[in-house]
Amino acid sequence: ETGVTQTPRHLVMGMTNKKSLKCEQHLGHNAMYWYKQSAKKPLELMFVYSLEERVENNSVPSRFSPECPNSSHLFLHLHTLQPEDSALYLCASSQEGSGGRQFFGPGTRLTVL
Amino acid sequence: QQQVKQSPQSLIVQKGGISIINCAYENTAFDYFPWYQQFPGKGPALLIAIRPDVSEKKEGRFTISFNKSAKQFSLHIMDSQPGDSATYFCAAKSGGSNYKLTFGKGTLLTVNP
């Protein structure tokens, strides 16, 4: 595998379910990101981890819980989501000092019923 | 408040034509301006980027023009091809952050054969 991979690619869940999104980067980067992509809206940065420490949390509701066990893996734990949380969730990675060059995964298409 | 305004929302160009997408920003602290290309079912991919100390950057058929005084930058796709049909996002990074990219809303480009 190369680049940034995300699993699952598609997820349908009820409002009471708990699920997790997984991201893995194979680029040797030391920063990882979660973004939310909704139709007709700019990409929204949710969380940033640098060297496995959270450095950015953009006022994201607590029903989204990130986890970064090491520099290659990033999770987004989901619980009691709302239908408006349905979106494409993108993971990205970068190397600190690269000046902003971020590499994105293919995303997980989440549908909350 | 949207910090990066992108236009047009959609664009249709004939094969061989020039596609032009524009972005405007307000934050003078931005120091890195990338363009991302996104195909359906894929994550955004970095296409080309520019820093404010140059007025133009060209890579193959893709050119960024940058006007620092007007706080505008644009993407030009020369000799547009059907394979260029995708959504294009401009973005900007503040010099005060290693991580945070502010994205435009995107432009859906369709190149007709």
PDB file of C-alpha atoms in Angstrom:
ATOM      1  CA  GLU A   1       0.000   0.000   0.000  1.00  0.00           C
ATOM      2  CA  THR A   2       1.189   3.473  -0.777  1.00  0.00           C
ATOM      3  CA  GLY A   3       0.076   6.957   0.181  1.00  0.00           C
ATOM      4  CA  VAL A   4      -2.798   7.418   2.585  1.00  0.00           C
ATOM      5  CA  THR A   5      -5.392   4.674   2.987  1.00  0.00           C
ATOM      6  CA  GLN A   6      -8.752   4.851   4.721  1.00  0.00           C
ATOM      7  CA  THR A   7     -11.182   2.167   5.850  1.00  0.00           C
ATOM      8  CA  PRO A   8     -14.011   1.632   5.486  1.00  0.00           C
ATOM      9  CA  ARG A   9     -14.714   3.458   2.245  1.00  0.00           C
ATOM     10  CA  HIS A  10     -18.442   3.536   2.949  1.00  0.00           C
ATOM     11  CA  LEU A  11     -20.289   3.403   6.260  1.00  0.00           C
ATOM     12  CA  VAL A  12     -23.973   3.548   7.116  1.00  0.00           C
ATOM     13  CA  MET A  13     -24.846   3.853  10.769  1.00  0.00           C
ATOM     14  CA  GLY A  14     -27.778   4.614  12.986  1.00  0.00           C
ATOM     15  CA  MET A  15     -27.791   7.501  15.402  1.00  0.00           C
ATOM     16  CA  THR A  16     -27.216   5.189  18.373  1.00  0.00           C
ATOM     17  CA  ASN A  17     -24.350   3.201  16.858  1.00  0.00           C
ATOM     18  CA  LYS A  18     -20.657   3.433  17.670  1.00  0.00           C
ATOM     19  CA  LYS A  19     -18.193   3.046  14.848  1.00  0.00           C
ATOM     20  CA  SER A  20     -14.610   3.980  14.031  1.00  0.00           C
ATOM     21  CA  LEU A  21     -12.881   5.264  10.930  1.00  0.00           C
ATOM     22  CA  LYS A  22      -9.292   4.238  10.315  1.00  0.00           C
ATOM     23  CA  CYS A  23      -6.528   6.021   8.448  1.00  0.00           C
ATOM     24  CA  GLU A  24      -3.015   4.817   7.720  1.00  0.00           C
ATOM     25  CA  GLN A  25      -0.249   6.760   6.011  1.00  0.00           C
ATOM     26  CA  HIS A  26       2.714   5.068   4.338  1.00  0.00           C
ATOM     27  CA  LEU A  27       4.655   8.263   3.583  1.00  0.00           C
ATOM     28  CA  GLY A  28       6.751   8.572   6.732  1.00  0.00           C
ATOM     29  CA  HIS A  29       4.971  11.806   7.685  1.00  0.00           C
ATOM     30  CA  ASN A  30       4.672  13.085  11.234  1.00  0.00           C
ATOM     31  CA  ALA A  31       1.401  15.012  11.082  1.00  0.00           C
ATOM     32  CA  MET A  32      -2.085  13.645  10.387  1.00  0.00           C
ATOM     33  CA  TYR A  33      -5.449  15.344   9.888  1.00  0.00           C
ATOM     34  CA  TRP A  34      -9.166  14.679   9.810  1.00  0.00           C
ATOM     35  CA  TYR A  35     -11.330  16.788   7.489  1.00  0.00           C
ATOM     36  CA  LYS A  36     -15.066  16.816   6.856  1.00  0.00           C
ATOM     37  CA  GLN A  37     -16.228  17.386   3.279  1.00  0.00           C
ATOM     38  CA  SER A  38     -19.861  18.325   2.719  1.00  0.00           C
ATOM     39  CA  ALA A  39     -21.515  19.327  -0.541  1.00  0.00           C
ATOM     40  CA  LYS A  40     -21.249  23.018  -1.433  1.00  0.00           C
ATOM     41  CA  LYS A  41     -19.013  23.754   1.566  1.00  0.00           C
ATOM     42  CA  PRO A  42     -15.270  24.166   1.956  1.00  0.00           C
ATOM     43  CA  LEU A  43     -13.304  21.337   3.480  1.00  0.00           C
ATOM     44  CA  GLU A  44     -13.542  21.675   7.241  1.00  0.00           C
ATOM     45  CA  LEU A  45     -10.485  20.850   9.313  1.00  0.00           C
ATOM     46  CA  MET A  46     -11.537  18.817  12.354  1.00  0.00           C
ATOM     47  CA  PHE A  47      -8.369  17.621  14.086  1.00  0.00           C
ATOM     48  CA  VAL A  48      -4.615  17.754  13.620  1.00  0.00           C
ATOM     49  CA  TYR A  49      -2.054  15.505  15.261  1.00  0.00           C
ATOM     50  CA  SER A  50       1.646  16.285  15.132  1.00  0.00           C
ATOM     51  CA  LEU A  51       4.072  13.736  16.522  1.00  0.00           C
ATOM     52  CA  GLU A  52       1.052  11.917  17.963  1.00  0.00           C
ATOM     53  CA  GLU A  53      -0.099  14.919  19.973  1.00  0.00           C
ATOM     54  CA  ARG A  54      -3.298  16.776  19.150  1.00  0.00           C
ATOM     55  CA  VAL A  55      -2.389  20.299  18.102  1.00  0.00           C
ATOM     56  CA  GLU A  56      -5.674  21.458  16.634  1.00  0.00           C
ATOM     57  CA  ASN A  57      -9.285  20.812  17.528  1.00  0.00           C
ATOM     58  CA  ASN A  58     -11.613  23.014  15.534  1.00  0.00           C
ATOM     59  CA  SER A  59     -14.595  23.143  17.904  1.00  0.00           C
ATOM     60  CA  VAL A  60     -15.695  19.687  16.855  1.00  0.00           C
ATOM     61  CA  PRO A  61     -18.616  18.125  18.813  1.00  0.00           C
ATOM     62  CA  SER A  62     -17.606  15.537  21.375  1.00  0.00           C
ATOM     63  CA  ARG A  63     -19.477  12.819  19.474  1.00  0.00           C
ATOM     64  CA  PHE A  64     -16.336  12.766  17.304  1.00  0.00           C
ATOM     65  CA  SER A  65     -13.303  11.442  19.179  1.00  0.00           C
ATOM     66  CA  PRO A  66      -9.904  11.165  17.494  1.00  0.00           C
ATOM     67  CA  GLU A  67      -7.093   8.817  18.428  1.00  0.00           C
ATOM     68  CA  CYS A  68      -3.526   8.766  17.148  1.00  0.00           C
ATOM     69  CA  PRO A  69      -1.635   5.761  18.579  1.00  0.00           C
ATOM     70  CA  ASN A  70       1.447   6.373  16.425  1.00  0.00           C
ATOM     71  CA  SER A  71       2.588   8.580  13.577  1.00  0.00           C
ATOM     72  CA  SER A  72       1.242   6.210  10.916  1.00  0.00           C
ATOM     73  CA  HIS A  73      -2.268   5.587  12.223  1.00  0.00           C
ATOM     74  CA  LEU A  74      -5.222   7.832  12.965  1.00  0.00           C
ATOM     75  CA  PHE A  75      -8.714   6.891  14.086  1.00  0.00           C
ATOM     76  CA  LEU A  76     -11.966   8.792  14.349  1.00  0.00           C
ATOM     77  CA  HIS A  77     -14.372   7.245  16.829  1.00  0.00           C
ATOM     78  CA  LEU A  78     -18.018   8.056  16.224  1.00  0.00           C
ATOM     79  CA  HIS A  79     -20.947   7.789  18.626  1.00  0.00           C
ATOM     80  CA  THR A  80     -24.495   9.120  18.763  1.00  0.00           C
ATOM     81  CA  LEU A  81     -24.106  10.958  15.483  1.00  0.00           C
ATOM     82  CA  GLN A  82     -26.748  13.139  13.856  1.00  0.00           C
ATOM     83  CA  PRO A  83     -28.001  12.959  10.260  1.00  0.00           C
ATOM     84  CA  GLU A  84     -26.230  16.253   9.527  1.00  0.00           C
ATOM     85  CA  ASP A  85     -22.948  14.472  10.230  1.00  0.00           C
ATOM     86  CA  SER A  86     -23.371  12.566   6.976  1.00  0.00           C
ATOM     87  CA  ALA A  87     -20.416  13.582   4.797  1.00  0.00           C
ATOM     88  CA  LEU A  88     -17.144  12.437   3.305  1.00  0.00           C
ATOM     89  CA  TYR A  89     -14.476  12.197   5.992  1.00  0.00           C
ATOM     90  CA  LEU A  90     -10.988  12.690   4.676  1.00  0.00           C
ATOM     91  CA  CYS A  91      -7.709  11.853   6.312  1.00  0.00           C
ATOM     92  CA  ALA A  92      -4.514  13.625   5.305  1.00  0.00           C
ATOM     93  CA  SER A  93      -0.873  13.592   6.301  1.00  0.00           C
ATOM     94  CA  SER A  94       2.096  15.905   5.941  1.00  0.00           C
ATOM     95  CA  GLN A  95       5.667  16.278   7.033  1.00  0.00           C
ATOM     96  CA  GLU A  96       6.203  19.083   9.508  1.00  0.00           C
ATOM     97  CA  GLY A  97       8.267  21.764   7.831  1.00  0.00           C
ATOM     98  CA  SER A  98       6.998  20.852   4.361  1.00  0.00           C
ATOM     99  CA  GLY A  99       5.195  24.161   4.182  1.00  0.00           C
ATOM    100  CA  GLY A 100       1.676  22.862   4.051  1.00  0.00           C
ATOM    101  CA  ARG A 101       1.900  20.035   1.513  1.00  0.00           C
ATOM    102  CA  GLN A 102      -0.844  17.692   2.609  1.00  0.00           C
ATOM    103  CA  PHE A 103      -1.594  14.312   1.083  1.00  0.00           C
ATOM    104  CA  PHE A 104      -5.157  13.042   1.270  1.00  0.00           C
ATOM    105  CA  GLY A 105      -6.698   9.607   1.463  1.00  0.00           C
ATOM    106  CA  PRO A 106      -9.754   8.610  -0.600  1.00  0.00           C
ATOM    107  CA  GLY A 107     -12.149   9.292   2.263  1.00  0.00           C
ATOM    108  CA  THR A 108     -14.936   7.435   4.044  1.00  0.00           C
ATOM    109  CA  ARG A 109     -18.448   8.212   2.857  1.00  0.00           C
ATOM    110  CA  LEU A 110     -20.536   8.265   6.040  1.00  0.00           C
ATOM    111  CA  THR A 111     -24.317   8.146   6.078  1.00  0.00           C
ATOM    112  CA  VAL A 112     -26.139   8.582   9.384  1.00  0.00           C
ATOM    113  CA  LEU A 113     -29.725   7.372   9.359  1.00  0.00           C
TER     114      LEU A 113
ATOM    115  CA  GLN B   1     -16.736  34.089   7.507  1.00  0.00           C
ATOM    116  CA  GLN B   2     -15.206  32.473   4.460  1.00  0.00           C
ATOM    117  CA  GLN B   3     -11.590  33.501   4.177  1.00  0.00           C
ATOM    118  CA  VAL B   4     -10.970  32.143   0.690  1.00  0.00           C
ATOM    119  CA  LYS B   5     -13.589  32.897  -1.953  1.00  0.00           C
ATOM    120  CA  GLN B   6     -13.506  30.745  -5.072  1.00  0.00           C
ATOM    121  CA  SER B   7     -15.276  31.279  -8.366  1.00  0.00           C
ATOM    122  CA  PRO B   8     -16.924  30.097 -10.467  1.00  0.00           C
ATOM    123  CA  GLN B   9     -18.793  27.300  -8.741  1.00  0.00           C
ATOM    124  CA  SER B  10     -18.892  25.359 -12.000  1.00  0.00           C
ATOM    125  CA  LEU B  11     -17.221  25.720 -15.373  1.00  0.00           C
ATOM    126  CA  ILE B  12     -17.740  24.079 -18.743  1.00  0.00           C
ATOM    127  CA  VAL B  13     -14.942  24.284 -21.295  1.00  0.00           C
ATOM    128  CA  GLN B  14     -14.427  22.738 -24.697  1.00  0.00           C
ATOM    129  CA  LYS B  15     -11.488  20.429 -25.299  1.00  0.00           C
ATOM    130  CA  GLY B  16      -8.421  22.490 -26.113  1.00  0.00           C
ATOM    131  CA  GLY B  17      -9.732  25.590 -24.396  1.00  0.00           C
ATOM    132  CA  ILE B  18      -8.380  27.454 -21.387  1.00  0.00           C
ATOM    133  CA  SER B  19      -9.972  26.886 -17.981  1.00  0.00           C
ATOM    134  CA  ILE B  20      -9.605  29.698 -15.459  1.00  0.00           C
ATOM    135  CA  ILE B  21     -10.556  29.460 -11.795  1.00  0.00           C
ATOM    136  CA  ASN B  22     -10.182  32.389  -9.448  1.00  0.00           C
ATOM    137  CA  CYS B  23      -9.676  32.760  -5.719  1.00  0.00           C
ATOM    138  CA  ALA B  24      -9.560  35.791  -3.457  1.00  0.00           C
ATOM    139  CA  TYR B  25      -8.426  36.056   0.129  1.00  0.00           C
ATOM    140  CA  GLU B  26      -8.380  38.620   2.890  1.00  0.00           C
ATOM    141  CA  ASN B  27      -5.807  37.378   5.365  1.00  0.00           C
ATOM    142  CA  THR B  28      -2.444  38.945   4.512  1.00  0.00           C
ATOM    143  CA  ALA B  29      -0.724  36.401   6.774  1.00  0.00           C
ATOM    144  CA  PHE B  30      -1.311  33.631   4.224  1.00  0.00           C
ATOM    145  CA  ASP B  31       2.036  32.441   2.897  1.00  0.00           C
ATOM    146  CA  TYR B  32       1.286  29.327   0.845  1.00  0.00           C
ATOM    147  CA  PHE B  33      -1.379  28.862  -1.807  1.00  0.00           C
ATOM    148  CA  PRO B  34      -1.964  25.323  -3.122  1.00  0.00           C
ATOM    149  CA  TRP B  35      -4.481  24.047  -5.636  1.00  0.00           C
ATOM    150  CA  TYR B  36      -5.986  20.604  -5.219  1.00  0.00           C
ATOM    151  CA  GLN B  37      -7.693  18.430  -7.818  1.00  0.00           C
ATOM    152  CA  GLN B  38     -10.350  15.931  -6.787  1.00  0.00           C
ATOM    153  CA  PHE B  39     -11.890  13.223  -8.948  1.00  0.00           C
ATOM    154  CA  PRO B  40     -15.126  11.479  -7.913  1.00  0.00           C
ATOM    155  CA  GLY B  41     -14.486   8.820  -5.296  1.00  0.00           C
ATOM    156  CA  LYS B  42     -10.981  10.094  -4.600  1.00  0.00           C
ATOM    157  CA  GLY B  43      -9.416  12.414  -2.085  1.00  0.00           C
ATOM    158  CA  PRO B  44      -8.011  15.786  -3.151  1.00  0.00           C
ATOM    159  CA  ALA B  45      -4.543  15.633  -4.700  1.00  0.00           C
ATOM    160  CA  LEU B  46      -2.058  18.489  -4.660  1.00  0.00           C
ATOM    161  CA  LEU B  47      -1.784  19.879  -8.174  1.00  0.00           C
ATOM    162  CA  ILE B  48       0.408  22.963  -7.941  1.00  0.00           C
ATOM    163  CA  ALA B  49       1.253  25.561  -5.297  1.00  0.00           C
ATOM    164  CA  ILE B  50       2.768  29.023  -5.065  1.00  0.00           C
ATOM    165  CA  ARG B  51       4.259  31.311  -2.433  1.00  0.00           C
ATOM    166  CA  PRO B  52       3.587  35.068  -2.432  1.00  0.00           C
ATOM    167  CA  ASP B  53       7.116  36.033  -3.407  1.00  0.00           C
ATOM    168  CA  VAL B  54       6.490  35.010  -7.033  1.00  0.00           C
ATOM    169  CA  SER B  55       3.776  36.153  -9.426  1.00  0.00           C
ATOM    170  CA  GLU B  56       3.483  33.045 -11.553  1.00  0.00           C
ATOM    171  CA  LYS B  57       4.286  29.355 -11.437  1.00  0.00           C
ATOM    172  CA  LYS B  58       3.902  26.952 -14.314  1.00  0.00           C
ATOM    173  CA  GLU B  59       3.904  23.162 -14.311  1.00  0.00           C
ATOM    174  CA  GLY B  60       3.036  21.640 -17.639  1.00  0.00           C
ATOM    175  CA  ARG B  61      -0.412  22.814 -18.676  1.00  0.00           C
ATOM    176  CA  PHE B  62      -1.178  24.226 -15.219  1.00  0.00           C
ATOM    177  CA  THR B  63      -0.256  27.787 -14.228  1.00  0.00           C
ATOM    178  CA  ILE B  64      -0.921  29.750 -11.055  1.00  0.00           C
ATOM    179  CA  SER B  65      -1.051  33.521 -11.380  1.00  0.00           C
ATOM    180  CA  PHE B  66      -0.673  35.427  -8.127  1.00  0.00           C
ATOM    181  CA  ASN B  67      -1.525  39.078  -7.507  1.00  0.00           C
ATOM    182  CA  LYS B  68      -0.393  39.986  -4.012  1.00  0.00           C
ATOM    183  CA  SER B  69      -1.687  43.561  -4.055  1.00  0.00           C
ATOM    184  CA  ALA B  70      -5.148  42.446  -5.143  1.00  0.00           C
ATOM    185  CA  LYS B  71      -5.046  39.407  -2.833  1.00  0.00           C
ATOM    186  CA  GLN B  72      -6.083  37.158  -5.673  1.00  0.00           C
ATOM    187  CA  PHE B  73      -4.715  34.052  -7.313  1.00  0.00           C
ATOM    188  CA  SER B  74      -5.940  31.953 -10.167  1.00  0.00           C
ATOM    189  CA  LEU B  75      -5.425  28.582 -11.805  1.00  0.00           C
ATOM    190  CA  HIS B  76      -5.137  28.413 -15.586  1.00  0.00           C
ATOM    191  CA  ILE B  77      -5.410  25.075 -17.363  1.00  0.00           C
ATOM    192  CA  MET B  78      -4.158  25.354 -20.897  1.00  0.00           C
ATOM    193  CA  ASP B  79      -5.298  22.978 -23.651  1.00  0.00           C
ATOM    194  CA  SER B  80      -7.961  21.554 -21.338  1.00  0.00           C
ATOM    195  CA  GLN B  81      -8.677  17.843 -21.783  1.00  0.00           C
ATOM    196  CA  PRO B  82     -11.680  15.699 -20.816  1.00  0.00           C
ATOM    197  CA  GLY B  83      -9.408  13.981 -18.284  1.00  0.00           C
ATOM    198  CA  ASP B  84      -9.089  17.327 -16.482  1.00  0.00           C
ATOM    199  CA  SER B  85     -12.785  17.145 -15.569  1.00  0.00           C
ATOM    200  CA  ALA B  86     -12.742  17.229 -11.776  1.00  0.00           C
ATOM    201  CA  THR B  87     -13.389  19.510  -8.828  1.00  0.00           C
ATOM    202  CA  TYR B  88     -10.640  22.021  -8.129  1.00  0.00           C
ATOM    203  CA  PHE B  89     -10.032  23.605  -4.732  1.00  0.00           C
ATOM    204  CA  CYS B  90      -7.850  26.559  -3.919  1.00  0.00           C
ATOM    205  CA  ALA B  91      -6.453  26.844  -0.429  1.00  0.00           C
ATOM    206  CA  ALA B  92      -4.277  29.081   1.682  1.00  0.00           C
ATOM    207  CA  LYS B  93      -2.056  28.540   4.712  1.00  0.00           C
ATOM    208  CA  SER B  94      -1.310  31.135   7.318  1.00  0.00           C
ATOM    209  CA  GLY B  95       2.321  31.810   8.082  1.00  0.00           C
ATOM    210  CA  GLY B  96       1.449  31.429  11.733  1.00  0.00           C
ATOM    211  CA  SER B  97       0.485  27.777  11.359  1.00  0.00           C
ATOM    212  CA  ASN B  98       2.275  24.687  10.139  1.00  0.00           C
ATOM    213  CA  TYR B  99      -0.972  22.875   9.606  1.00  0.00           C
ATOM    214  CA  LYS B 100      -4.109  24.810   8.894  1.00  0.00           C
ATOM    215  CA  LEU B 101      -5.213  25.111   5.279  1.00  0.00           C
ATOM    216  CA  THR B 102      -8.272  27.247   4.545  1.00  0.00           C
ATOM    217  CA  PHE B 103     -10.067  25.935   1.474  1.00  0.00           C
ATOM    218  CA  GLY B 104     -12.338  27.520  -1.095  1.00  0.00           C
ATOM    219  CA  LYS B 105     -15.677  25.876  -1.853  1.00  0.00           C
ATOM    220  CA  GLY B 106     -14.464  24.245  -5.035  1.00  0.00           C
ATOM    221  CA  THR B 107     -15.086  24.531  -8.775  1.00  0.00           C
ATOM    222  CA  LEU B 108     -16.549  21.664 -10.766  1.00  0.00           C
ATOM    223  CA  LEU B 109     -14.799  21.680 -14.137  1.00  0.00           C
ATOM    224  CA  THR B 110     -16.276  19.817 -17.071  1.00  0.00           C
ATOM    225  CA  VAL B 111     -14.261  19.607 -20.272  1.00  0.00           C
ATOM    226  CA  ASN B 112     -16.373  18.542 -23.216  1.00  0.00           C
ATOM    227  CA  PRO B 113     -14.793  16.436 -25.980  1.00  0.00           C
TER     228      PRO B 113
END
